[in-house]
Tab-separated table of C-alpha atoms and ligand atoms in Angstrom:
chain	number	residue	atom	x	y	z
A	1	MET	CA	0.007	0.015	0.001
A	2	LEU	CA	2.872	2.411	0.777
A	3	PHE	CA	3.556	2.834	-2.926
A	4	THR	CA	-0.006	3.159	-4.111
A	5	SER	CA	-1.425	6.598	-4.913
A	6	LEU	CA	-4.107	8.336	-2.860
A	7	SER	CA	-6.621	10.803	-4.274
A	8	PHE	CA	-8.454	13.155	-1.920
A	9	ALA	CA	-9.806	16.720	-1.964
A	10	GLY	CA	-8.941	17.130	-5.643
A	11	LEU	CA	-5.281	16.133	-5.112
A	12	THR	CA	-3.425	12.919	-5.914
A	13	ALA	CA	-0.378	11.853	-3.922
A	14	ARG	CA	1.773	9.428	-5.940
A	15	ASN	CA	2.417	7.340	-2.798
A	16	ARG	CA	1.608	7.396	0.925
A	17	VAL	CA	4.946	8.778	2.119
A	18	VAL	CA	4.828	12.311	3.533
A	19	MET	CA	7.764	14.500	4.468
A	20	PRO	CA	6.337	16.162	7.586
A	21	PRO	CA	6.967	19.828	8.428
A	22	MET	CA	10.511	20.223	9.738
A	23	ALA	CA	12.089	23.636	10.308
A	24	SER	CA	14.974	23.389	7.840
A	25	VAL	CA	18.631	23.859	8.440
A	26	PHE	CA	19.340	26.771	6.193
A	27	PRO	CA	16.685	29.452	6.469
A	28	GLU	CA	19.311	32.164	7.033
A	29	VAL	CA	21.783	31.326	4.226
A	30	PRO	CA	22.603	34.613	2.512
A	31	ASP	CA	22.401	34.090	-1.235
A	32	GLY	CA	21.789	37.326	-2.955
A	33	GLU	CA	19.558	40.326	-2.815
A	34	GLY	CA	16.366	39.830	-0.906
A	35	SER	CA	17.371	36.560	0.658
A	36	LYS	CA	17.803	37.989	4.121
A	37	LYS	CA	14.344	39.521	4.255
A	38	GLU	CA	12.560	38.285	7.342
A	39	GLY	CA	10.548	35.152	6.671
A	40	VAL	CA	11.313	34.900	2.973
A	41	PRO	CA	12.598	31.510	1.772
A	42	SER	CA	16.213	31.682	0.644
A	43	GLN	CA	17.499	30.104	-2.569
A	44	ALA	CA	19.083	27.390	-0.385
A	45	THR	CA	15.721	26.597	1.188
A	46	ILE	CA	14.051	26.480	-2.233
A	47	ALA	CA	16.763	24.173	-3.617
A	48	TYR	CA	16.562	21.931	-0.547
A	49	TYR	CA	12.826	21.305	-0.885
A	50	LYS	CA	13.066	20.754	-4.659
A	51	ASP	CA	15.807	18.212	-4.050
A	52	ARG	CA	13.746	16.405	-1.393
A	53	ALA	CA	10.664	16.360	-3.637
A	54	GLY	CA	12.765	14.738	-6.343
A	55	ARG	CA	13.595	11.867	-3.994
A	56	GLY	CA	10.071	10.544	-4.163
A	57	PRO	CA	7.684	11.402	-1.298
A	58	GLY	CA	4.031	11.774	-2.263
A	59	ILE	CA	3.500	14.943	-0.213
A	60	ILE	CA	5.839	17.552	1.259
A	61	ILE	CA	4.509	19.679	4.079
A	62	VAL	CA	6.796	22.679	4.175
A	63	GLU	CA	7.919	23.711	7.657
A	64	HIS	CA	5.959	25.990	9.967
A	65	THR	CA	5.489	29.492	8.594
A	66	TYR	CA	4.266	32.364	10.790
A	67	VAL	CA	1.106	34.241	9.807
A	68	THR	CA	2.003	37.354	11.829
A	69	LEU	CA	5.238	38.458	13.512
A	70	ARG	CA	3.513	38.242	16.884
A	71	GLY	CA	3.177	34.481	16.223
A	72	LYS	CA	6.778	33.908	15.184
A	73	ALA	CA	8.465	31.039	17.029
A	74	HIS	CA	12.193	31.529	16.330
A	75	GLU	CA	14.720	33.512	14.320
A	76	GLY	CA	15.096	32.297	10.781
A	77	GLN	CA	11.556	30.944	10.608
A	78	LEU	CA	9.675	31.270	7.336
A	79	GLY	CA	6.820	33.815	7.351
A	80	LEU	CA	4.027	34.616	4.929
A	81	ASP	CA	2.540	37.670	6.622
A	82	ASN	CA	2.906	39.993	3.632
A	83	ASP	CA	2.446	39.970	-0.140
A	84	ALA	CA	6.111	40.796	-0.848
A	85	ALA	CA	7.025	37.250	0.219
A	86	ILE	CA	4.735	35.615	-2.391
A	87	PRO	CA	7.255	35.366	-5.304
A	88	ALA	CA	9.823	33.427	-3.231
A	89	PHE	CA	7.095	31.116	-1.891
A	90	ARG	CA	5.969	30.658	-5.497
A	91	GLU	CA	9.481	29.434	-6.391
A	92	LEU	CA	9.335	27.073	-3.405
A	93	ALA	CA	5.956	25.600	-4.368
A	94	THR	CA	6.908	25.343	-8.050
A	95	GLY	CA	10.131	23.504	-7.226
A	96	ILE	CA	8.307	20.888	-5.151
A	97	ARG	CA	5.459	20.424	-7.658
A	98	SER	CA	7.881	20.197	-10.619
A	99	GLN	CA	9.209	16.991	-9.019
A	100	GLY	CA	5.773	15.390	-8.786
A	101	ALA	CA	5.114	15.885	-5.049
A	102	VAL	CA	2.062	17.608	-3.584
A	103	ALA	CA	3.152	20.886	-1.939
A	104	ILE	CA	1.483	21.906	1.328
A	105	LEU	CA	2.544	24.855	3.507
A	106	GLN	CA	2.201	24.693	7.283
A	107	LEU	CA	0.910	27.924	8.860
A	108	SER	CA	1.495	28.603	12.557
A	109	HIS	CA	1.157	30.969	15.508
A	110	VAL	CA	3.304	30.239	18.562
A	111	GLY	CA	0.880	31.873	21.045
A	112	ALA	CA	1.820	31.576	24.707
A	113	LYS	CA	5.139	29.913	23.937
A	114	GLY	CA	6.286	33.103	22.167
A	115	ASN	CA	9.504	34.824	23.150
A	116	PRO	CA	9.001	38.636	23.303
A	117	ASP	CA	12.545	39.128	21.931
A	118	VAL	CA	11.382	37.327	18.758
A	119	THR	CA	7.730	38.440	18.508
A	120	GLY	CA	8.129	41.979	19.764
A	121	GLY	CA	5.108	41.620	22.077
A	122	GLU	CA	3.768	39.822	25.129
A	123	PRO	CA	2.858	36.177	24.518
A	124	LEU	CA	-0.825	35.627	23.763
A	125	GLY	CA	-2.802	32.637	25.046
A	126	PRO	CA	-6.217	31.442	26.143
A	127	THR	CA	-5.804	32.217	29.840
A	128	GLU	CA	-3.071	33.343	32.235
A	129	THR	CA	-1.697	29.809	32.551
A	130	PRO	CA	1.880	29.261	31.379
A	131	PRO	CA	2.206	26.300	29.016
A	132	PRO	CA	3.785	23.202	30.583
A	133	ARG	CA	7.566	23.619	31.044
A	134	SER	CA	7.273	27.435	30.738
A	135	GLU	CA	7.114	30.201	33.275
A	136	ARG	CA	5.963	32.971	30.992
A	137	VAL	CA	2.427	34.085	31.865
A	138	PRO	CA	0.534	34.786	28.647
A	139	THR	CA	-1.951	37.620	28.090
A	140	PRO	CA	-5.459	36.137	27.649
A	141	MET	CA	-6.748	36.925	24.181
A	142	THR	CA	-9.843	39.081	23.682
A	143	GLU	CA	-12.452	37.986	21.119
A	144	GLU	CA	-11.176	40.801	18.854
A	145	GLN	CA	-7.638	39.415	19.048
A	146	ILE	CA	-8.932	35.913	18.259
A	147	GLU	CA	-10.732	37.240	15.167
A	148	GLU	CA	-7.610	39.150	14.140
A	149	VAL	CA	-5.461	35.997	14.302
A	150	GLN	CA	-8.071	34.138	12.243
A	151	ARG	CA	-7.800	36.887	9.609
A	152	PHE	CA	-3.994	36.504	9.646
A	153	PHE	CA	-4.315	32.734	9.015
A	154	ALA	CA	-6.808	33.386	6.235
A	155	ALA	CA	-4.656	36.037	4.538
A	156	ALA	CA	-1.553	33.818	4.716
A	157	ALA	CA	-3.510	30.861	3.295
A	158	GLN	CA	-4.695	33.027	0.419
A	159	ARG	CA	-1.064	34.059	-0.248
A	160	ALA	CA	-0.043	30.368	-0.196
A	161	GLN	CA	-2.787	29.677	-2.736
A	162	GLN	CA	-1.590	32.561	-4.899
A	163	ALA	CA	1.961	31.192	-4.633
A	164	GLY	CA	0.755	27.861	-6.086
A	165	PHE	CA	0.741	25.626	-3.021
A	166	ASP	CA	-1.677	22.702	-3.364
A	167	GLY	CA	-2.981	23.401	0.124
A	168	VAL	CA	-2.146	24.621	3.622
A	169	GLU	CA	-1.837	22.939	6.974
A	170	ILE	CA	-2.955	24.672	10.189
A	171	HIS	CA	-0.537	23.948	13.032
A	172	SER	CA	-2.690	22.954	16.003
A	173	ALA	CA	-0.203	20.726	17.844
A	174	HIS	CA	3.001	20.840	19.936
A	175	GLY	CA	1.626	23.430	22.337
A	176	TYR	CA	1.256	26.177	19.684
A	177	LEU	CA	-1.556	28.732	19.957
A	178	LEU	CA	-4.484	26.761	18.548
A	179	SER	CA	-3.563	23.690	20.573
A	180	GLN	CA	-3.249	25.859	23.716
A	181	PHE	CA	-6.960	26.512	23.204
A	182	LEU	CA	-7.668	22.782	22.643
A	183	SER	CA	-5.934	21.703	25.852
A	184	PRO	CA	-7.786	21.811	29.187
A	185	LEU	CA	-4.379	22.326	30.821
A	186	THR	CA	-3.984	25.808	29.386
A	187	ASN	CA	-7.510	26.823	28.453
A	188	HIS	CA	-9.595	27.820	31.495
A	189	ARG	CA	-11.763	30.328	29.680
A	190	LYS	CA	-15.353	30.812	30.735
A	191	ASP	CA	-16.583	32.167	27.363
A	192	LYS	CA	-17.483	30.326	24.149
A	193	TYR	CA	-13.813	29.428	23.582
A	194	GLY	CA	-13.439	27.404	26.838
A	195	GLY	CA	-15.000	24.447	28.629
A	196	SER	CA	-16.416	21.714	26.388
A	197	VAL	CA	-14.407	20.109	23.581
A	198	GLU	CA	-16.625	21.967	21.130
A	199	ASN	CA	-15.771	25.296	22.768
A	200	ARG	CA	-12.039	24.554	23.021
A	201	ALA	CA	-12.047	23.626	19.310
A	202	ARG	CA	-13.978	26.728	18.290
A	203	PHE	CA	-10.895	28.900	17.574
A	204	LEU	CA	-9.528	26.160	15.288
A	205	LEU	CA	-12.869	25.551	13.546
A	206	GLU	CA	-13.410	29.278	12.996
A	207	THR	CA	-9.882	29.477	11.565
A	208	VAL	CA	-10.762	26.745	9.043
A	209	ALA	CA	-13.880	28.699	8.075
A	210	ALA	CA	-11.965	31.991	7.807
A	211	ILE	CA	-9.395	30.357	5.497
A	212	LYS	CA	-12.091	28.796	3.311
A	213	SER	CA	-13.937	32.102	3.021
A	214	ARG	CA	-10.752	33.603	1.469
A	215	THR	CA	-9.494	30.627	-0.593
A	216	GLY	CA	-12.799	29.109	-1.642
A	217	ASP	CA	-14.318	25.958	-0.202
A	218	GLN	CA	-12.388	23.575	-2.439
A	219	TYR	CA	-8.864	24.661	-1.379
A	220	PRO	CA	-7.360	21.759	0.655
A	221	VAL	CA	-6.810	22.520	4.346
A	222	PHE	CA	-4.913	20.000	6.476
A	223	VAL	CA	-4.896	20.234	10.271
A	224	ARG	CA	-1.957	19.050	12.379
A	225	LEU	CA	-3.835	17.993	15.457
A	226	GLY	CA	-2.296	17.610	18.902
A	227	SER	CA	-3.863	14.314	19.950
A	228	THR	CA	-2.603	13.983	23.520
A	229	ASP	CA	-0.889	16.035	26.212
A	230	GLY	CA	0.598	13.001	27.915
A	231	ILE	CA	-0.160	14.745	31.242
A	232	GLU	CA	-2.906	13.936	33.779
A	233	GLY	CA	-5.967	16.107	33.097
A	234	GLY	CA	-4.816	16.998	29.585
A	235	LEU	CA	-6.105	16.314	26.079
A	236	THR	CA	-7.239	12.761	25.406
A	237	TYR	CA	-7.621	10.669	22.257
A	238	LYS	CA	-11.373	10.980	22.772
A	239	ASP	CA	-11.133	14.779	22.645
A	240	ALA	CA	-8.942	14.465	19.538
A	241	ALA	CA	-11.381	12.106	17.777
A	242	GLU	CA	-14.305	14.436	18.534
A	243	THR	CA	-12.304	17.424	17.259
A	244	ALA	CA	-11.318	15.499	14.114
A	245	LYS	CA	-14.955	14.758	13.388
A	246	MET	CA	-15.854	18.468	13.731
A	247	LEU	CA	-12.961	19.329	11.432
A	248	GLU	CA	-14.162	16.799	8.856
A	249	ASP	CA	-17.627	18.355	8.986
A	250	ALA	CA	-15.993	21.773	8.442
A	251	GLY	CA	-14.442	20.517	5.200
A	252	VAL	CA	-10.865	19.752	6.307
A	253	ALA	CA	-8.993	17.532	3.811
A	254	VAL	CA	-6.574	15.590	6.068
A	255	ILE	CA	-6.066	15.080	9.804
A	256	ASP	CA	-2.334	15.019	10.546
A	257	VAL	CA	-1.939	13.339	13.925
A	258	SER	CA	0.823	14.452	16.278
A	259	GLY	CA	1.213	15.262	19.997
A	260	ASN	CA	0.292	18.354	21.926
A	261	TYR	CA	2.189	18.875	25.159
A	262	ALA	CA	3.381	15.296	24.668
A	263	SER	CA	5.506	16.995	21.963
A	264	ALA	CA	6.211	15.599	18.512
A	265	ARG	CA	9.069	13.493	19.833
A	266	PRO	CA	8.401	12.140	23.349
A	267	ALA	CA	11.447	10.812	25.154
A	268	LYS	CA	11.807	7.010	25.311
A	269	ALA	CA	8.796	6.472	23.078
A	270	GLU	CA	8.103	3.241	21.220
A	271	PRO	CA	8.203	3.326	17.403
A	272	GLY	CA	4.998	4.745	15.925
A	273	TYR	CA	4.009	6.388	19.204
A	274	PHE	CA	0.992	8.230	17.739
A	275	VAL	CA	-0.359	5.266	15.809
A	276	PRO	CA	-2.879	4.382	18.596
A	277	ALA	CA	-4.153	7.995	18.486
A	278	ALA	CA	-4.409	7.870	14.690
A	279	ALA	CA	-6.334	4.601	14.882
A	280	GLU	CA	-8.859	6.167	17.282
A	281	ILE	CA	-9.228	9.247	15.084
A	282	LYS	CA	-9.600	7.093	11.966
A	283	LYS	CA	-12.618	5.406	13.536
A	284	ALA	CA	-14.266	8.857	13.790
A	285	VAL	CA	-13.629	10.219	10.282
A	286	LYS	CA	-13.656	9.204	6.614
A	287	ILE	CA	-11.066	11.756	5.371
A	288	PRO	CA	-7.425	10.580	5.183
A	289	VAL	CA	-5.492	10.362	8.439
A	290	LEU	CA	-1.748	11.013	8.421
A	291	VAL	CA	0.428	9.730	11.256
A	292	THR	CA	4.019	10.732	12.041
A	293	GLY	CA	6.366	9.892	14.878
A	294	GLY	CA	9.091	7.272	15.242
A	295	ILE	CA	8.316	5.499	11.966
A	296	THR	CA	11.618	4.564	10.365
A	297	THR	CA	11.187	1.455	8.177
A	298	GLY	CA	9.158	0.705	5.053
A	299	ALA	CA	7.918	-2.527	6.622
A	300	PHE	CA	6.478	-0.732	9.670
A	301	ALA	CA	4.900	1.974	7.503
A	302	GLU	CA	3.303	-0.736	5.355
A	303	GLN	CA	2.001	-2.560	8.429
A	304	ILE	CA	0.281	0.612	9.770
A	305	LEU	CA	-1.478	1.050	6.415
A	306	GLN	CA	-2.386	-2.631	6.120
A	307	GLU	CA	-3.910	-2.600	9.604
A	308	GLY	CA	-6.062	0.382	8.596
A	309	LYS	CA	-4.674	2.615	11.334
A	310	ALA	CA	-3.726	5.474	8.965
A	311	ASP	CA	-3.811	6.405	5.269
A	312	LEU	CA	-0.595	8.405	5.001
A	313	ILE	CA	2.722	7.998	6.779
A	314	GLY	CA	5.027	10.845	7.870
A	315	VAL	CA	8.715	10.095	7.995
A	316	GLY	CA	10.670	12.927	9.578
A	317	ARG	CA	14.036	12.320	11.179
A	318	ALA	CA	14.583	9.066	9.279
A	319	MET	CA	14.278	11.083	6.052
A	320	LEU	CA	16.685	13.709	7.378
A	321	ARG	CA	19.180	10.934	8.114
A	322	ASP	CA	18.557	9.202	4.776
A	323	PRO	CA	17.324	11.591	2.057
A	324	ASP	CA	16.735	8.532	-0.170
A	325	TRP	CA	14.442	6.904	2.386
A	326	VAL	CA	11.720	6.428	-0.233
A	327	THR	CA	13.987	4.530	-2.631
A	328	HIS	CA	15.337	2.398	0.190
A	329	ALA	CA	11.847	1.615	1.531
A	330	LYS	CA	10.805	0.611	-1.985
A	331	GLN	CA	13.775	-1.755	-2.221
A	332	GLU	CA	12.980	-3.098	1.284
A	333	LEU	CA	9.396	-3.902	0.355
A	334	ASN	CA	10.064	-5.188	-3.194
A	335	PRO	CA	13.470	-6.861	-2.946
B	401	FMN	C1	14.419	19.467	12.944
B	401	FMN	C2	12.933	19.307	13.162
B	401	FMN	C3	12.086	20.398	12.907
B	401	FMN	C4	10.716	20.251	13.077
B	401	FMN	N1	9.900	21.299	12.762
B	401	FMN	C5	8.541	21.144	12.796
B	401	FMN	C6	7.665	22.119	12.275
B	401	FMN	O1	8.074	23.144	11.721
B	401	FMN	N2	6.331	21.921	12.405
B	401	FMN	C7	5.814	20.761	12.975
B	401	FMN	O2	4.591	20.605	13.075
B	401	FMN	N3	6.632	19.804	13.433
B	401	FMN	C8	7.973	19.925	13.333
B	401	FMN	N4	8.789	18.913	13.711
B	401	FMN	C9	8.184	17.611	14.123
B	401	FMN	C10	8.171	16.625	12.948
B	401	FMN	O3	7.275	17.068	11.939
B	401	FMN	C11	7.753	15.221	13.391
B	401	FMN	O4	6.427	15.250	13.854
B	401	FMN	C12	8.637	14.660	14.479
B	401	FMN	O5	10.015	14.779	14.122
B	401	FMN	C13	8.354	13.170	14.760
B	401	FMN	O6	8.471	12.388	13.585
B	401	FMN	P1	9.759	11.470	13.245
B	401	FMN	O7	9.928	10.526	14.383
B	401	FMN	O8	9.447	10.818	11.955
B	401	FMN	O9	10.931	12.433	13.156
B	401	FMN	C14	10.176	19.029	13.563
B	401	FMN	C15	11.035	17.957	13.820
B	401	FMN	C16	12.390	18.084	13.614
B	401	FMN	C17	13.289	16.889	13.879
């Protein structure tokens, strides 16, 4: 199954292997005029993704890209908060698509985990609760600020569409802003954005709607969904499955399963550590489910697909270690 194509939401992935979003190693390489502009992909970044696309994955989800400076996570991060960045992102998308891979751009807002030295402002969050492993008290967002961030996501998605990306992915995992709202550990709001799963997912669902109102209903929107906090009293698979169902009803194309405060790479985790979460979510939805995390061999990827626990397989660090992972997995499965 790993090397069969998958058609969904008007796209066709040539196989089930996905290069998940991974902040790349050379965002800051100076390579000519314009390359050092904040957030703009450098020629090195563009060449890197084109090269990776040529090595065979079905889908590339380009690393997290801020939608507003206030949501920037770290220096050197890509950003699509203004129209001037569109031409370089167009080169990035064209390079990936020219090699036969589907090109998706991940859009993010760091929220309460933001560093004022990077964002230029106080960290924003659902309530005055610092995220786990952080001491910074965020400023609770007003409804106006929530709507403003939704407009930033929508505008960035429209720019990604203009740049030729096949779709966008909303980052709602790893303790970033939208997953801070999903998690009962950090969201103690008493208004319509806090309390029930439906309320905690409202910011995310409204963001999907805001994007679709700018890009048109048919434009594919993936959601990277934090499926578990791994902490007592935190997000559960049940919450994640309910949220996934609401996202499907809102027209989302793919649920990309990862961790929330459990992080994307929990210490001492077994291979395929989010496969049980993906299997639960898959029971709740019909749209494709992507799972990433500790999957390193073709045989294991194939087994997850055969067992019906996911439809797409993300291979992150193993693909960083072996850029020709796809070729080697093919050889492994068809000796
Ligand atoms: C260097 C690096 C950068 C990453 N950057 C991002 C990112 O920009 N957005 C994101 O959602 N996850 C990011 N991740 C998490 C990966 O997408 C993936 O979920 C994680 O590495 C677990 O998968 P793996 O075991 O196949 O590596 C990053 C991981 C690594 C190693």
